[in-house]
Every structure is written in structure tokens, then in C-alpha cells.
PDB file of C-alpha atoms in Angstrom:
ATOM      1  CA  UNK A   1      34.436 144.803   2.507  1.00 59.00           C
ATOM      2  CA  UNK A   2      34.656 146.366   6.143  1.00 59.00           C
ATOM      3  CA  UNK A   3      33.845 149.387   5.106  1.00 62.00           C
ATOM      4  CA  UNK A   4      30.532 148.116   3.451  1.00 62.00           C
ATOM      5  CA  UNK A   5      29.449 146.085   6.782  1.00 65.00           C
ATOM      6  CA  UNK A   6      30.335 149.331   8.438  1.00 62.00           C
ATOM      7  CA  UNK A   7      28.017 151.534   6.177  1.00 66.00           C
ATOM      8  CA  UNK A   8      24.917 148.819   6.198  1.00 60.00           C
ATOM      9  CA  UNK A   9      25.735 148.954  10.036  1.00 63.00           C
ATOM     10  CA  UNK A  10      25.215 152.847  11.221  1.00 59.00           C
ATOM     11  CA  UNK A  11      22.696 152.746   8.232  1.00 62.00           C
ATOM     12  CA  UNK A  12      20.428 149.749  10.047  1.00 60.00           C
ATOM     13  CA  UNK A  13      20.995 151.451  13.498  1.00 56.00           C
ATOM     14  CA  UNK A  14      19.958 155.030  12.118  1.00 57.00           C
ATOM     15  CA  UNK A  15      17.200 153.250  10.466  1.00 59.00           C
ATOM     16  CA  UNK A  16      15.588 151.859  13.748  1.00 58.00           C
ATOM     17  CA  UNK A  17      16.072 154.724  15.980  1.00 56.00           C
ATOM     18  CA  UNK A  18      14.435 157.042  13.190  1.00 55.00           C
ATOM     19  CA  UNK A  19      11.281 154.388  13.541  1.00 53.00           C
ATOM     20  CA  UNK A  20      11.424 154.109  17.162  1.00 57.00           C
ATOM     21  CA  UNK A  21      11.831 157.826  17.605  1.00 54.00           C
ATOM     22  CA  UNK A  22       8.922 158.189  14.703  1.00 49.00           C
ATOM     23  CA  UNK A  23       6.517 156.777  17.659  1.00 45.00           C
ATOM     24  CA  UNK A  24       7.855 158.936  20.278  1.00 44.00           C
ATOM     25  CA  UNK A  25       6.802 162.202  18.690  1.00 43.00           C
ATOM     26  CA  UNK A  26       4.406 163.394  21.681  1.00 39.00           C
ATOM     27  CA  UNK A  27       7.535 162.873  23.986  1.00 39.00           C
ATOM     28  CA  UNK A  28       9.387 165.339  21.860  1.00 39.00           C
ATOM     29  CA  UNK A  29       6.379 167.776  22.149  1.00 39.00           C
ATOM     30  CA  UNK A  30       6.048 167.391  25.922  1.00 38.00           C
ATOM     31  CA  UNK A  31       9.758 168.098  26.226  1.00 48.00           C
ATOM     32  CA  UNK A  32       9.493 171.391  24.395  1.00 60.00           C
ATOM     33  CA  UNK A  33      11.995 170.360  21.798  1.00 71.00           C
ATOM     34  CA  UNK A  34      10.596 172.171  18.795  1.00 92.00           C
ATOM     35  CA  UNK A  35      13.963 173.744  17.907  1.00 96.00           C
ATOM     36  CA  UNK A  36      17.786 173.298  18.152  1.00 98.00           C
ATOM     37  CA  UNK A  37      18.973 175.134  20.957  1.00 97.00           C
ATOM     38  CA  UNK A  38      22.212 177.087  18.214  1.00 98.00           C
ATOM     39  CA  UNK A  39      24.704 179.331  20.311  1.00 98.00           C
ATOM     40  CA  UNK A  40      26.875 181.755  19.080  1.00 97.00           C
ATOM     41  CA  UNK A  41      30.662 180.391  18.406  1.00 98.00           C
ATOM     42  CA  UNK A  42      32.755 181.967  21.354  1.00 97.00           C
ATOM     43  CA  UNK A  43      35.482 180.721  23.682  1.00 96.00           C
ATOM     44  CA  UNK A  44      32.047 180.073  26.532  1.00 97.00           C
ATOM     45  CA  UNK A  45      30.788 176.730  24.587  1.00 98.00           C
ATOM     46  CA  UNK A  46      34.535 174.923  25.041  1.00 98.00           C
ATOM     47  CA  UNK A  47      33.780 175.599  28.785  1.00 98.00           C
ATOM     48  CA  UNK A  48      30.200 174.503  28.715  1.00 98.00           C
ATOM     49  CA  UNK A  49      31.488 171.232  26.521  1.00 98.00           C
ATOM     50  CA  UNK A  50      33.806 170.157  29.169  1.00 98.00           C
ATOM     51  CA  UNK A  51      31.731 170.759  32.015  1.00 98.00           C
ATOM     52  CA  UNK A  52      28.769 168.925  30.017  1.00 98.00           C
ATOM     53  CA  UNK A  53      30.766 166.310  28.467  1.00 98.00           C
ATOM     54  CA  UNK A  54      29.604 166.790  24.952  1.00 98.00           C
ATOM     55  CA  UNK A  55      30.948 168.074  22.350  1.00 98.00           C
ATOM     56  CA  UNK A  56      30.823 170.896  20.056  1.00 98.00           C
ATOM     57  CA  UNK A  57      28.767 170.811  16.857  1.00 98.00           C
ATOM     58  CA  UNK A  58      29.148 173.890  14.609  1.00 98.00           C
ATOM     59  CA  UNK A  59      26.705 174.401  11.709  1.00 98.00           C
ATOM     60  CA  UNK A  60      29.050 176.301   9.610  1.00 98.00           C
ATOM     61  CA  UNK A  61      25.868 178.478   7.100  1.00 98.00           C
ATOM     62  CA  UNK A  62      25.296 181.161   4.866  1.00 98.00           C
ATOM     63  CA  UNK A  63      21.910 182.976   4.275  1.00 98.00           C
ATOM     64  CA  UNK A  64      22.267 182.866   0.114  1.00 98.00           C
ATOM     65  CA  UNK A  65      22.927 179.088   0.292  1.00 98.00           C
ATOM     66  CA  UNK A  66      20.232 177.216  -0.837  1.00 98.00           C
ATOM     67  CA  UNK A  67      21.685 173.980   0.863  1.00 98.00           C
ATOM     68  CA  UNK A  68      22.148 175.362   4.123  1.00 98.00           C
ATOM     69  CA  UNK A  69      18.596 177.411   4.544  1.00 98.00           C
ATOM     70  CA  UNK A  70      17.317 173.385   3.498  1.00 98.00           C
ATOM     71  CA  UNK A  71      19.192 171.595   6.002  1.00 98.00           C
ATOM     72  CA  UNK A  72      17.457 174.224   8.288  1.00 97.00           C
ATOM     73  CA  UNK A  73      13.872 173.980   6.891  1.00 97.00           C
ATOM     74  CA  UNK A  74      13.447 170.482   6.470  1.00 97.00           C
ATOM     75  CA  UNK A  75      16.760 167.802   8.881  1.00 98.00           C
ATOM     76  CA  UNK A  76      17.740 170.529  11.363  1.00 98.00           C
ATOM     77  CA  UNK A  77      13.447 170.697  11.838  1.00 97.00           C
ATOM     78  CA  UNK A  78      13.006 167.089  12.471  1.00 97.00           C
ATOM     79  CA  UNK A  79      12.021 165.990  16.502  1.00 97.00           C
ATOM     80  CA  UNK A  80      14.845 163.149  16.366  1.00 97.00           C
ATOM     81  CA  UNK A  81      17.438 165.925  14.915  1.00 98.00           C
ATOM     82  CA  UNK A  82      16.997 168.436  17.217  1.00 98.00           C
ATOM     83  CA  UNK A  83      16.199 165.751  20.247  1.00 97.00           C
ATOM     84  CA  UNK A  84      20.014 164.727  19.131  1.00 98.00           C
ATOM     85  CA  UNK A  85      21.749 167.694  19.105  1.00 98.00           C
ATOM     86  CA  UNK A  86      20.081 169.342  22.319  1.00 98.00           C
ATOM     87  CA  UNK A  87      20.757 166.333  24.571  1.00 97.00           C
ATOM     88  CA  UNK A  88      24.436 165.286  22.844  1.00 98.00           C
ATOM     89  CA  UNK A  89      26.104 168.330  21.543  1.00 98.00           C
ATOM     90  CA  UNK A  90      26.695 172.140  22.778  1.00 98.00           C
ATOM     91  CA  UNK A  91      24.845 173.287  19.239  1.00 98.00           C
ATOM     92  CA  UNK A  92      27.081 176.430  17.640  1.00 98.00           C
ATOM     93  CA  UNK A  93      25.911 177.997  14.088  1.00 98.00           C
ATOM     94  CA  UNK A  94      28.367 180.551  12.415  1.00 98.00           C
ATOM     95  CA  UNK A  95      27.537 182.719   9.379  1.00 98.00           C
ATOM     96  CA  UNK A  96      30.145 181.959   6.809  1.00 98.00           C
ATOM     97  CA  UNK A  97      29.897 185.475   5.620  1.00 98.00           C
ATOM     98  CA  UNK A  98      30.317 186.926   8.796  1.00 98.00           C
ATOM     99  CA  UNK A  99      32.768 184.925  10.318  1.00 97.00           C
ATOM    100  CA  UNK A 100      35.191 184.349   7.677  1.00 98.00           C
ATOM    101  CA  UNK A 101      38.393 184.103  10.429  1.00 98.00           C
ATOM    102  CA  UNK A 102      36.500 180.713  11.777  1.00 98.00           C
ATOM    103  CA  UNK A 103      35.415 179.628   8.000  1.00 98.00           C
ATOM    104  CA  UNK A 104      39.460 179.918   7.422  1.00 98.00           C
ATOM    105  CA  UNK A 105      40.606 178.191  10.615  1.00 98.00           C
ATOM    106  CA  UNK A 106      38.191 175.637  10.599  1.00 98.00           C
ATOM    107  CA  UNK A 107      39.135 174.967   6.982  1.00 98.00           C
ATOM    108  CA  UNK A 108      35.699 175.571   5.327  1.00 98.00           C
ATOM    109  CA  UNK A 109      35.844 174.237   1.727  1.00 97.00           C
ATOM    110  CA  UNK A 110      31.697 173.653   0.959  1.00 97.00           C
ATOM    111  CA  UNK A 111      28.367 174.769   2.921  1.00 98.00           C
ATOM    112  CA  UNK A 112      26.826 173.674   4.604  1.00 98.00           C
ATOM    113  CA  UNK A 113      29.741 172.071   7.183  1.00 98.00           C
ATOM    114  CA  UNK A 114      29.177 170.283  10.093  1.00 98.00           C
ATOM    115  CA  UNK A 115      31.936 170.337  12.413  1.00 98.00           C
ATOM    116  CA  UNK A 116      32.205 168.078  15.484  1.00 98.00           C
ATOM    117  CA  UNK A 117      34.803 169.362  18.115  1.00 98.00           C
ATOM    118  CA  UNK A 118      36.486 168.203  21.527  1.00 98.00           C
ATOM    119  CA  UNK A 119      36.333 170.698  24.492  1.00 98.00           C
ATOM    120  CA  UNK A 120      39.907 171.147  23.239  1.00 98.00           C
ATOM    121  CA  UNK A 121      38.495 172.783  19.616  1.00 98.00           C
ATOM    122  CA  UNK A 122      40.362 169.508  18.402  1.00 98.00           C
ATOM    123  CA  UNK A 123      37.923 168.200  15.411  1.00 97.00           C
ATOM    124  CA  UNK A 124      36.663 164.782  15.806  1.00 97.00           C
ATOM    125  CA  UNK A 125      34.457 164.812  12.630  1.00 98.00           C
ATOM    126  CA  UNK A 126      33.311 166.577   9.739  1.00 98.00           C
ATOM    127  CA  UNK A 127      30.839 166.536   7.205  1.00 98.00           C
ATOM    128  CA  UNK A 128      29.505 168.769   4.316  1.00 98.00           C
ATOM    129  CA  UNK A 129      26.813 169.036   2.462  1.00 97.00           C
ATOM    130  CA  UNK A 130      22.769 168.701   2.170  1.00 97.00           C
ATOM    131  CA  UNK A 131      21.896 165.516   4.103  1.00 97.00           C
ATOM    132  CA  UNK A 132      18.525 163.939   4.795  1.00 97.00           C
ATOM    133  CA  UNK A 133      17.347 163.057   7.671  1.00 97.00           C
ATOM    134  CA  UNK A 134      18.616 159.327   8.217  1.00 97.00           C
ATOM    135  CA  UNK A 135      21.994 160.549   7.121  1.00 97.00           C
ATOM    136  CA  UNK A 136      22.261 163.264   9.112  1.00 98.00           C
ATOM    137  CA  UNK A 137      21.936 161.167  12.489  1.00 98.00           C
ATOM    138  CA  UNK A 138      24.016 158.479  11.082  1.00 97.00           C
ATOM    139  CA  UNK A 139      27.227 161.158  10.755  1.00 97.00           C
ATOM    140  CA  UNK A 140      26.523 162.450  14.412  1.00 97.00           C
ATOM    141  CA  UNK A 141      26.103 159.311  15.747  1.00 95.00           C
ATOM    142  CA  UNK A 142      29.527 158.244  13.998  1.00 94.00           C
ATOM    143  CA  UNK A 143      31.316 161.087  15.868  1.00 91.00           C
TER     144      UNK A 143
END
């Protein structure tokens, strides 16, 4: 029962910021937001996250997966996403294929995987998969 009111809950709240933020579109173009601001995974964004006070998402991708490349083309594209993630997280993406020590540590089982981390590379949430939009902001505003 809790965990319904929860889900009806974050879904409500996502709901209303996605409308309010739907009106706020020429903000997001005056602020030069057009794209998520993705770093490449290295000790350097646990620094920044601490000195910031955000934490660490990692978009964990790989080019032949279909999921991933449309998380990128349509969620990852949206004003509200990428408003999100450039004001409350230090934004990392890793190739999968290329980076197969971090897809081990991290404990990559599907892609795409979304990874939220401490400044101590602690997790605090994770999430897999193709998500839209209202989804999306409802599992980074959980974290």
C-alpha cells in the first residue's frame, strides 16, 4: 500500500514539473542548455562532486544498443532532462565496450544503466533500461 502512495507520489510530482518546465522552454534556450554536459569517467569528477555537492550520474552505453542510442535521441534530448542533469549531477557516460573494467565493477547487468554515485563512488541509485521522459526524472529525482 506504501509503496503504491509512494509511486502515484514521485509520479504526480514528475508530472507537474514536466508541465511547468513544458512552459519554461525559452528559459532553457536562453541558458544554452541544448545538451548534457557528459564527462569522461576518471578519478577528476569524484573531486568536482564533492566540491559541487552533487553527485555522480554515469550513463553506462554502447554504440550497437538500440536502447541506449534512444535514450540519447529522444529523454537524454529533452530541455527538462538535460536542465536536470547539468544543474544536479556531475554527468559521466562510459562506453560499455570500451570500458569493460568499470562495466564489471560497477556491476553492469543490462544497457542502458544509470548509475547515481556519492563523491565517495558509493552508489546511491540505479536504474536500467529505456525510460521515457516522465520516468526518467522521476528515478533522478528519487536519488
Amino acid at each position: 500500500m506504501i509503496q503504491n502512495s509512494m509511486k502515484v507520489f514521485w509520479t504526480m510530482l514528475v508530472t507537474m514539473l514536466c508541465a511547468y518546465f513544458s512552459f519554461q522552454v525559452p528559459v532553457f534556450a536562453a541558458t544554452d542548455a541544448k545538451t548534457v554536459k557528459w564527462l569522461d569517467y576518471s578519478n577528476k569528477v569524484f573531486t568536482q562532486s564533492e566540491k559541487e555537492k552533487k553527485p555522480v550520474l554515469l550513463f553506462v552505453k554502447a554504440d550497437w544498443c538500440p536502447h541506449c542510442n534512444k535514450m540519447k535521441e529522444t529523454t537524454l534530448q529533452d530541455p527538462s532532462v538535460i536542465k536536470l542533469i547539468n544543474e544536479s549531477f556531475i554527468p559521466v557516460m562510459i562506453d560499455a565496450d570500451a570500458n569493460r573494467k568499470l562495466v564489471v565493477e560497477y556491476k553492469v547487468t543490462g544497457l542502458p544503466t544509470f548509475i547515481v554515485l556519492n563523491s565517495k563512488n558509493k552508489s546511491i541509485k540505479e536504474f536500467s533500461g529505456e525510460f521515457s521522459i516522465i520516468d526518467f526524472l522521476a528515478n533522478l529525482m528519487q536519488a
